[in-house]
Amino acid sequence: MLAGLTFWAAAPTTSAQSNYEPYSFTTFAGLAGSQGTNDGTGTNARFIQPKYVAVDGAGNVYVSDFVAHTIRKITSSGVVSTFAGSGTCGPANGNGTAAQFCAPTGVAVDSAGNVYVAENLGTIRKITPSGTVSTLAGSFNTQGSADGTGSVARFQQPLGLAVDGVGNVYVADQNNYTIRKITPGGNVSTLAGLAGNRDHVDGTGSAARFNSPYGVAVDSAGNVYVADVDNTIRKITPTGVVTTLAGFNNVGGTTDGTGSAARFQQPEGIAADGAGNAYVADSDNSTVRKITPSGVVSTLAGLPLTAGTSDGIGSAVRFRELTGIAVDGTGKLYVADAGNATIRVGVAAPPVITSPLTASTVIDQQLVYQFQANGATSLGVANLPPDWPSTALSPRLWGHRHRRAHFRSV
């Protein structure tokens, strides 16, 4: 989406394009600066340290509250409830608040509504839609790197989770420096990286190296995306081939750009949409970033290195310690703003068009006023500058993914 564009060509034809796509963010649940465990609606609810988020097909959002040891659920209308967890650190399975979690981190949800939770102490849990909690893999407070089925498998401080279309769960196994895969039956294998070997190396399977994988996401084609704490975003094909999609190893910064020219500052959460775009919670930059399938990085919201609480559009938005991020089927973004103890929601901002041309310069002339608005679903005369006579212009929108409109004088 475009905002604040200025076209410097004269009649009869003007045109311009941009990759900038600002998002509008508001506070979905929680109140900045106010921590707690209260259920409620919108800003009446409280979180202590929301860590990661996931969203299901119905628009329900699931939040791991790391310090509260609970999994919260937020309906599409903003009603927050405690989905599972008693609030006491422990390994107990059970139903709803009778179950226990201990420092839950990554959270993901499959197409059937099952929720998966990574725990800092080495287990991956599963919660059915009715709230029944079981242990899918790993053993409570028993660290290691062993592959295997169920409780035989071991993890070393797992963080981010993602689940693909057939129910395979992917785990960012942070302190093993590996990406693990869990089948629906609980069989754990190592997809990429080698346990105990920390580095930044592209390659296939165990020949690849990660520095410290935090977030993980998977797209509809089965490609896995990894937010690595060394300021890079990695991509793993279904066959285990690891490449660096964007960023440069151990070089932090704020720069938008393509591939290794872009910079991040401790990216943590990552999500992927159906078109193969990745969205990144760039934690230390306090920004939300987007990466296209070709590796083009842009900033959707937030001002680099500037923390705060403000809702708004694009660079006017402020975050504080972004951790998790999720995207739904319509492109709406949900972020865990851990430092503010809130869940924020973002949508593509409407295009705003500005122009140095006055109405008198184009009336009675054949003018094509062309612009690009990525992701726009509708455009009209309301998007034009105030000095353009709306009665004299007829808008026409066409295209699909990259929409363009022509405004012609009549």
PDB file of N, CA, C and O in Angstrom, residues 110-165:
ATOM      1  N   ASP A 110      -3.383 -25.579  14.181  1.00  0.00           N
ATOM      2  CA  ASP A 110      -3.568 -26.269  12.906  1.00  0.00           C
ATOM      3  C   ASP A 110      -4.971 -26.035  12.352  1.00  0.00           C
ATOM      4  O   ASP A 110      -5.807 -25.349  12.963  1.00  0.00           O
ATOM      5  N   SER A 111      -5.247 -26.606  11.181  1.00  0.00           N
ATOM      6  CA  SER A 111      -6.517 -26.359  10.499  1.00  0.00           C
ATOM      7  C   SER A 111      -7.703 -26.950  11.243  1.00  0.00           C
ATOM      8  O   SER A 111      -8.850 -26.538  11.012  1.00  0.00           O
ATOM      9  N   ALA A 112      -7.453 -27.906  12.139  1.00  0.00           N
ATOM     10  CA  ALA A 112      -8.529 -28.513  12.926  1.00  0.00           C
ATOM     11  C   ALA A 112      -8.772 -27.775  14.236  1.00  0.00           C
ATOM     12  O   ALA A 112      -9.662 -28.156  15.002  1.00  0.00           O
ATOM     13  N   GLY A 113      -7.983 -26.747  14.515  1.00  0.00           N
ATOM     14  CA  GLY A 113      -8.154 -25.980  15.740  1.00  0.00           C
ATOM     15  C   GLY A 113      -7.346 -26.476  16.915  1.00  0.00           C
ATOM     16  O   GLY A 113      -7.509 -25.973  18.035  1.00  0.00           O
ATOM     17  N   ASN A 114      -6.471 -27.465  16.690  1.00  0.00           N
ATOM     18  CA  ASN A 114      -5.564 -27.897  17.756  1.00  0.00           C
ATOM     19  C   ASN A 114      -4.450 -26.862  17.933  1.00  0.00           C
ATOM     20  O   ASN A 114      -3.896 -26.371  16.952  1.00  0.00           O
ATOM     21  N   VAL A 115      -4.131 -26.549  19.174  1.00  0.00           N
ATOM     22  CA  VAL A 115      -3.115 -25.555  19.488  1.00  0.00           C
ATOM     23  C   VAL A 115      -1.873 -26.273  20.023  1.00  0.00           C
ATOM     24  O   VAL A 115      -1.986 -27.189  20.852  1.00  0.00           O
ATOM     25  N   TYR A 116      -0.708 -25.868  19.549  1.00  0.00           N
ATOM     26  CA  TYR A 116       0.559 -26.459  19.980  1.00  0.00           C
ATOM     27  C   TYR A 116       1.364 -25.403  20.724  1.00  0.00           C
ATOM     28  O   TYR A 116       1.401 -24.237  20.323  1.00  0.00           O
ATOM     29  N   VAL A 117       2.017 -25.830  21.803  1.00  0.00           N
ATOM     30  CA  VAL A 117       2.731 -24.897  22.672  1.00  0.00           C
ATOM     31  C   VAL A 117       4.122 -25.445  22.963  1.00  0.00           C
ATOM     32  O   VAL A 117       4.278 -26.618  23.335  1.00  0.00           O
ATOM     33  N   ALA A 118       5.141 -24.602  22.790  1.00  0.00           N
ATOM     34  CA  ALA A 118       6.500 -24.953  23.204  1.00  0.00           C
ATOM     35  C   ALA A 118       6.732 -24.433  24.614  1.00  0.00           C
ATOM     36  O   ALA A 118       6.288 -23.335  24.960  1.00  0.00           O
ATOM     37  N   GLU A 119       7.413 -25.231  25.417  1.00  0.00           N
ATOM     38  CA  GLU A 119       7.738 -24.815  26.777  1.00  0.00           C
ATOM     39  C   GLU A 119       9.244 -24.713  26.943  1.00  0.00           C
ATOM     40  O   GLU A 119       9.996 -25.569  26.464  1.00  0.00           O
ATOM     41  N   ASN A 120       9.643 -23.704  27.666  1.00  0.00           N
ATOM     42  CA  ASN A 120      11.052 -23.413  27.869  1.00  0.00           C
ATOM     43  C   ASN A 120      11.809 -24.593  28.465  1.00  0.00           C
ATOM     44  O   ASN A 120      13.003 -24.758  28.234  1.00  0.00           O
ATOM     45  N   LEU A 121      11.119 -25.423  29.228  1.00  0.00           N
ATOM     46  CA  LEU A 121      11.781 -26.531  29.924  1.00  0.00           C
ATOM     47  C   LEU A 121      11.800 -27.831  29.117  1.00  0.00           C
ATOM     48  O   LEU A 121      12.077 -28.897  29.665  1.00  0.00           O
ATOM     49  N   GLY A 122      11.504 -27.749  27.812  1.00  0.00           N
ATOM     50  CA  GLY A 122      11.824 -28.894  26.962  1.00  0.00           C
ATOM     51  C   GLY A 122      10.686 -29.752  26.467  1.00  0.00           C
ATOM     52  O   GLY A 122      10.933 -30.887  26.047  1.00  0.00           O
ATOM     53  N   THR A 123       9.451 -29.252  26.470  1.00  0.00           N
ATOM     54  CA  THR A 123       8.343 -30.062  25.966  1.00  0.00           C
ATOM     55  C   THR A 123       7.540 -29.295  24.925  1.00  0.00           C
ATOM     56  O   THR A 123       7.538 -28.068  24.896  1.00  0.00           O
ATOM     57  N   ILE A 124       6.839 -30.068  24.091  1.00  0.00           N
ATOM     58  CA  ILE A 124       5.877 -29.531  23.135  1.00  0.00           C
ATOM     59  C   ILE A 124       4.513 -30.101  23.528  1.00  0.00           C
ATOM     60  O   ILE A 124       4.336 -31.316  23.585  1.00  0.00           O
ATOM     61  N   ARG A 125       3.575 -29.207  23.818  1.00  0.00           N
ATOM     62  CA  ARG A 125       2.259 -29.624  24.282  1.00  0.00           C
ATOM     63  C   ARG A 125       1.217 -29.437  23.177  1.00  0.00           C
ATOM     64  O   ARG A 125       1.400 -28.633  22.258  1.00  0.00           O
ATOM     65  N   LYS A 126       0.114 -30.150  23.315  1.00  0.00           N
ATOM     66  CA  LYS A 126      -0.997 -30.043  22.366  1.00  0.00           C
ATOM     67  C   LYS A 126      -2.284 -29.795  23.144  1.00  0.00           C
ATOM     68  O   LYS A 126      -2.535 -30.427  24.168  1.00  0.00           O
ATOM     69  N   ILE A 127      -3.087 -28.846  22.650  1.00  0.00           N
ATOM     70  CA  ILE A 127      -4.372 -28.540  23.265  1.00  0.00           C
ATOM     71  C   ILE A 127      -5.457 -28.729  22.214  1.00  0.00           C
ATOM     72  O   ILE A 127      -5.417 -28.116  21.144  1.00  0.00           O
ATOM     73  N   THR A 128      -6.424 -29.588  22.485  1.00  0.00           N
ATOM     74  CA  THR A 128      -7.522 -29.790  21.550  1.00  0.00           C
ATOM     75  C   THR A 128      -8.456 -28.581  21.579  1.00  0.00           C
ATOM     76  O   THR A 128      -8.394 -27.751  22.501  1.00  0.00           O
ATOM     77  N   PRO A 129      -9.362 -28.469  20.596  1.00  0.00           N
ATOM     78  CA  PRO A 129     -10.299 -27.339  20.609  1.00  0.00           C
ATOM     79  C   PRO A 129     -11.147 -27.266  21.876  1.00  0.00           C
ATOM     80  O   PRO A 129     -11.585 -26.178  22.262  1.00  0.00           O
ATOM     81  N   SER A 130     -11.362 -28.407  22.532  1.00  0.00           N
ATOM     82  CA  SER A 130     -12.156 -28.411  23.771  1.00  0.00           C
ATOM     83  C   SER A 130     -11.309 -28.113  25.002  1.00  0.00           C
ATOM     84  O   SER A 130     -11.833 -28.074  26.119  1.00  0.00           O
ATOM     85  N   GLY A 131      -9.978 -27.923  24.809  1.00  0.00           N
ATOM     86  CA  GLY A 131      -9.125 -27.527  25.913  1.00  0.00           C
ATOM     87  C   GLY A 131      -8.364 -28.635  26.600  1.00  0.00           C
ATOM     88  O   GLY A 131      -7.729 -28.402  27.634  1.00  0.00           O
ATOM     89  N   THR A 132      -8.381 -29.849  26.055  1.00  0.00           N
ATOM     90  CA  THR A 132      -7.658 -30.962  26.659  1.00  0.00           C
ATOM     91  C   THR A 132      -6.176 -30.881  26.306  1.00  0.00           C
ATOM     92  O   THR A 132      -5.805 -30.866  25.128  1.00  0.00           O
ATOM     93  N   VAL A 133      -5.332 -30.853  27.335  1.00  0.00           N
ATOM     94  CA  VAL A 133      -3.891 -30.668  27.168  1.00  0.00           C
ATOM     95  C   VAL A 133      -3.166 -31.997  27.308  1.00  0.00           C
ATOM     96  O   VAL A 133      -3.397 -32.750  28.268  1.00  0.00           O
ATOM     97  N   SER A 134      -2.272 -32.291  26.370  1.00  0.00           N
ATOM     98  CA  SER A 134      -1.422 -33.476  26.439  1.00  0.00           C
ATOM     99  C   SER A 134      -0.009 -33.083  26.039  1.00  0.00           C
ATOM    100  O   SER A 134       0.222 -31.991  25.505  1.00  0.00           O
ATOM    101  N   THR A 135       0.945 -33.980  26.262  1.00  0.00           N
ATOM    102  CA  THR A 135       2.336 -33.735  25.871  1.00  0.00           C
ATOM    103  C   THR A 135       2.605 -34.473  24.570  1.00  0.00           C
ATOM    104  O   THR A 135       2.519 -35.700  24.516  1.00  0.00           O
ATOM    105  N   LEU A 136       2.909 -33.725  23.510  1.00  0.00           N
ATOM    106  CA  LEU A 136       3.150 -34.326  22.203  1.00  0.00           C
ATOM    107  C   LEU A 136       4.551 -34.905  22.110  1.00  0.00           C
ATOM    108  O   LEU A 136       4.751 -35.992  21.559  1.00  0.00           O
ATOM    109  N   ALA A 137       5.534 -34.179  22.637  1.00  0.00           N
ATOM    110  CA  ALA A 137       6.924 -34.636  22.526  1.00  0.00           C
ATOM    111  C   ALA A 137       7.778 -33.972  23.596  1.00  0.00           C
ATOM    112  O   ALA A 137       7.475 -32.875  24.070  1.00  0.00           O
ATOM    113  N   GLY A 138       8.851 -34.660  23.975  1.00  0.00           N
ATOM    114  CA  GLY A 138       9.766 -34.137  24.978  1.00  0.00           C
ATOM    115  C   GLY A 138       9.384 -34.571  26.377  1.00  0.00           C
ATOM    116  O   GLY A 138       8.339 -35.197  26.600  1.00  0.00           O
ATOM    117  N   SER A 139      10.253 -34.252  27.322  1.00  0.00           N
ATOM    118  CA  SER A 139      10.045 -34.621  28.723  1.00  0.00           C
ATOM    119  C   SER A 139      10.301 -33.402  29.591  1.00  0.00           C
ATOM    120  O   SER A 139      11.324 -32.712  29.417  1.00  0.00           O
ATOM    121  N   PHE A 140       9.408 -33.113  30.513  1.00  0.00           N
ATOM    122  CA  PHE A 140       9.466 -31.910  31.331  1.00  0.00           C
ATOM    123  C   PHE A 140      10.790 -31.795  32.077  1.00  0.00           C
ATOM    124  O   PHE A 140      11.217 -32.721  32.767  1.00  0.00           O
ATOM    125  N   ASN A 141      11.447 -30.655  31.896  1.00  0.00           N
ATOM    126  CA  ASN A 141      12.686 -30.318  32.594  1.00  0.00           C
ATOM    127  C   ASN A 141      13.811 -31.318  32.331  1.00  0.00           C
ATOM    128  O   ASN A 141      14.709 -31.511  33.159  1.00  0.00           O
ATOM    129  N   THR A 142      13.773 -31.951  31.157  1.00  0.00           N
ATOM    130  CA  THR A 142      14.834 -32.880  30.744  1.00  0.00           C
ATOM    131  C   THR A 142      15.332 -32.435  29.376  1.00  0.00           C
ATOM    132  O   THR A 142      14.664 -32.650  28.365  1.00  0.00           O
ATOM    133  N   GLN A 143      16.464 -31.800  29.339  1.00  0.00           N
ATOM    134  CA  GLN A 143      16.980 -31.213  28.111  1.00  0.00           C
ATOM    135  C   GLN A 143      17.842 -32.218  27.340  1.00  0.00           C
ATOM    136  O   GLN A 143      18.371 -33.173  27.909  1.00  0.00           O
ATOM    137  N   GLY A 144      17.967 -31.974  26.031  1.00  0.00           N
ATOM    138  CA  GLY A 144      18.808 -32.835  25.203  1.00  0.00           C
ATOM    139  C   GLY A 144      18.555 -32.574  23.738  1.00  0.00           C
ATOM    140  O   GLY A 144      17.889 -31.596  23.371  1.00  0.00           O
ATOM    141  N   SER A 145      19.052 -33.447  22.889  1.00  0.00           N
ATOM    142  CA  SER A 145      18.925 -33.249  21.439  1.00  0.00           C
ATOM    143  C   SER A 145      18.433 -34.489  20.713  1.00  0.00           C
ATOM    144  O   SER A 145      18.376 -34.501  19.480  1.00  0.00           O
ATOM    145  N   ALA A 146      18.066 -35.526  21.432  1.00  0.00           N
ATOM    146  CA  ALA A 146      17.710 -36.810  20.817  1.00  0.00           C
ATOM    147  C   ALA A 146      16.449 -36.708  19.977  1.00  0.00           C
ATOM    148  O   ALA A 146      15.454 -36.108  20.386  1.00  0.00           O
ATOM    149  N   ASP A 147      16.483 -37.286  18.782  1.00  0.00           N
ATOM    150  CA  ASP A 147      15.284 -37.511  17.999  1.00  0.00           C
ATOM    151  C   ASP A 147      14.577 -38.743  18.564  1.00  0.00           C
ATOM    152  O   ASP A 147      15.171 -39.537  19.302  1.00  0.00           O
ATOM    153  N   GLY A 148      13.315 -38.918  18.185  1.00  0.00           N
ATOM    154  CA  GLY A 148      12.565 -40.063  18.682  1.00  0.00           C
ATOM    155  C   GLY A 148      11.088 -39.734  18.747  1.00  0.00           C
ATOM    156  O   GLY A 148      10.642 -38.681  18.294  1.00  0.00           O
ATOM    157  N   THR A 149      10.327 -40.626  19.325  1.00  0.00           N
ATOM    158  CA  THR A 149       8.882 -40.459  19.383  1.00  0.00           C
ATOM    159  C   THR A 149       8.433 -40.087  20.793  1.00  0.00           C
ATOM    160  O   THR A 149       8.860 -40.698  21.772  1.00  0.00           O
ATOM    161  N   GLY A 150       7.582 -39.065  20.852  1.00  0.00           N
ATOM    162  CA  GLY A 150       6.987 -38.681  22.127  1.00  0.00           C
ATOM    163  C   GLY A 150       7.997 -38.294  23.184  1.00  0.00           C
ATOM    164  O   GLY A 150       8.893 -37.469  22.957  1.00  0.00           O
ATOM    165  N   SER A 151       7.906 -38.921  24.357  1.00  0.00           N
ATOM    166  CA  SER A 151       8.751 -38.561  25.504  1.00  0.00           C
ATOM    167  C   SER A 151      10.204 -38.996  25.348  1.00  0.00           C
ATOM    168  O   SER A 151      11.058 -38.618  26.154  1.00  0.00           O
ATOM    169  N   VAL A 152      10.509 -39.779  24.307  1.00  0.00           N
ATOM    170  CA  VAL A 152      11.896 -40.174  24.047  1.00  0.00           C
ATOM    171  C   VAL A 152      12.695 -38.994  23.480  1.00  0.00           C
ATOM    172  O   VAL A 152      13.902 -38.882  23.707  1.00  0.00           O
ATOM    173  N   ALA A 153      12.021 -38.117  22.751  1.00  0.00           N
ATOM    174  CA  ALA A 153      12.697 -36.974  22.125  1.00  0.00           C
ATOM    175  C   ALA A 153      13.113 -35.957  23.179  1.00  0.00           C
ATOM    176  O   ALA A 153      12.537 -35.877  24.266  1.00  0.00           O
ATOM    177  N   ARG A 154      14.118 -35.180  22.849  1.00  0.00           N
ATOM    178  CA  ARG A 154      14.605 -34.140  23.753  1.00  0.00           C
ATOM    179  C   ARG A 154      14.779 -32.821  22.986  1.00  0.00           C
ATOM    180  O   ARG A 154      15.132 -32.811  21.802  1.00  0.00           O
ATOM    181  N   PHE A 155      14.543 -31.730  23.703  1.00  0.00           N
ATOM    182  CA  PHE A 155      14.736 -30.381  23.165  1.00  0.00           C
ATOM    183  C   PHE A 155      15.588 -29.589  24.145  1.00  0.00           C
ATOM    184  O   PHE A 155      15.716 -29.955  25.308  1.00  0.00           O
ATOM    185  N   GLN A 156      16.145 -28.478  23.653  1.00  0.00           N
ATOM    186  CA  GLN A 156      16.975 -27.613  24.488  1.00  0.00           C
ATOM    187  C   GLN A 156      16.453 -26.183  24.356  1.00  0.00           C
ATOM    188  O   GLN A 156      16.854 -25.445  23.481  1.00  0.00           O
ATOM    189  N   GLN A 157      15.527 -25.839  25.212  1.00  0.00           N
ATOM    190  CA  GLN A 157      14.904 -24.518  25.231  1.00  0.00           C
ATOM    191  C   GLN A 157      14.232 -24.183  23.899  1.00  0.00           C
ATOM    192  O   GLN A 157      14.601 -23.228  23.211  1.00  0.00           O
ATOM    193  N   PRO A 158      13.190 -24.919  23.524  1.00  0.00           N
ATOM    194  CA  PRO A 158      12.473 -24.619  22.282  1.00  0.00           C
ATOM    195  C   PRO A 158      11.727 -23.292  22.383  1.00  0.00           C
ATOM    196  O   PRO A 158      11.195 -22.944  23.432  1.00  0.00           O
ATOM    197  N   LEU A 159      11.701 -22.569  21.262  1.00  0.00           N
ATOM    198  CA  LEU A 159      11.007 -21.273  21.242  1.00  0.00           C
ATOM    199  C   LEU A 159       9.864 -21.297  20.229  1.00  0.00           C
ATOM    200  O   LEU A 159       8.775 -21.737  20.531  1.00  0.00           O
ATOM    201  N   GLY A 160      10.097 -20.799  19.016  1.00  0.00           N
ATOM    202  CA  GLY A 160       9.014 -20.657  18.058  1.00  0.00           C
ATOM    203  C   GLY A 160       8.479 -21.973  17.546  1.00  0.00           C
ATOM    204  O   GLY A 160       9.190 -22.974  17.466  1.00  0.00           O
ATOM    205  N   LEU A 161       7.181 -21.956  17.191  1.00  0.00           N
ATOM    206  CA  LEU A 161       6.505 -23.116  16.607  1.00  0.00           C
ATOM    207  C   LEU A 161       5.749 -22.696  15.358  1.00  0.00           C
ATOM    208  O   LEU A 161       5.308 -21.553  15.222  1.00  0.00           O
ATOM    209  N   ALA A 162       5.572 -23.650  14.438  1.00  0.00           N
ATOM    210  CA  ALA A 162       4.702 -23.469  13.276  1.00  0.00           C
ATOM    211  C   ALA A 162       4.131 -24.831  12.918  1.00  0.00           C
ATOM    212  O   ALA A 162       4.727 -25.869  13.245  1.00  0.00           O
ATOM    213  N   VAL A 163       2.986 -24.850  12.251  1.00  0.00           N
ATOM    214  CA  VAL A 163       2.373 -26.112  11.840  1.00  0.00           C
ATOM    215  C   VAL A 163       1.947 -25.994  10.383  1.00  0.00           C
ATOM    216  O   VAL A 163       1.441 -24.954   9.954  1.00  0.00           O
ATOM    217  N   ASP A 164       2.206 -27.049   9.595  1.00  0.00           N
ATOM    218  CA  ASP A 164       1.877 -26.997   8.177  1.00  0.00           C
ATOM    219  C   ASP A 164       0.475 -27.558   7.910  1.00  0.00           C
ATOM    220  O   ASP A 164      -0.258 -27.939   8.832  1.00  0.00           O
ATOM    221  N   GLY A 165       0.111 -27.618   6.641  1.00  0.00           N
ATOM    222  CA  GLY A 165      -1.236 -28.013   6.269  1.00  0.00           C
ATOM    223  C   GLY A 165      -1.596 -29.443   6.563  1.00  0.00           C
ATOM    224  O   GLY A 165      -2.791 -29.794   6.583  1.00  0.00           O
TER     225      GLY A 165
END
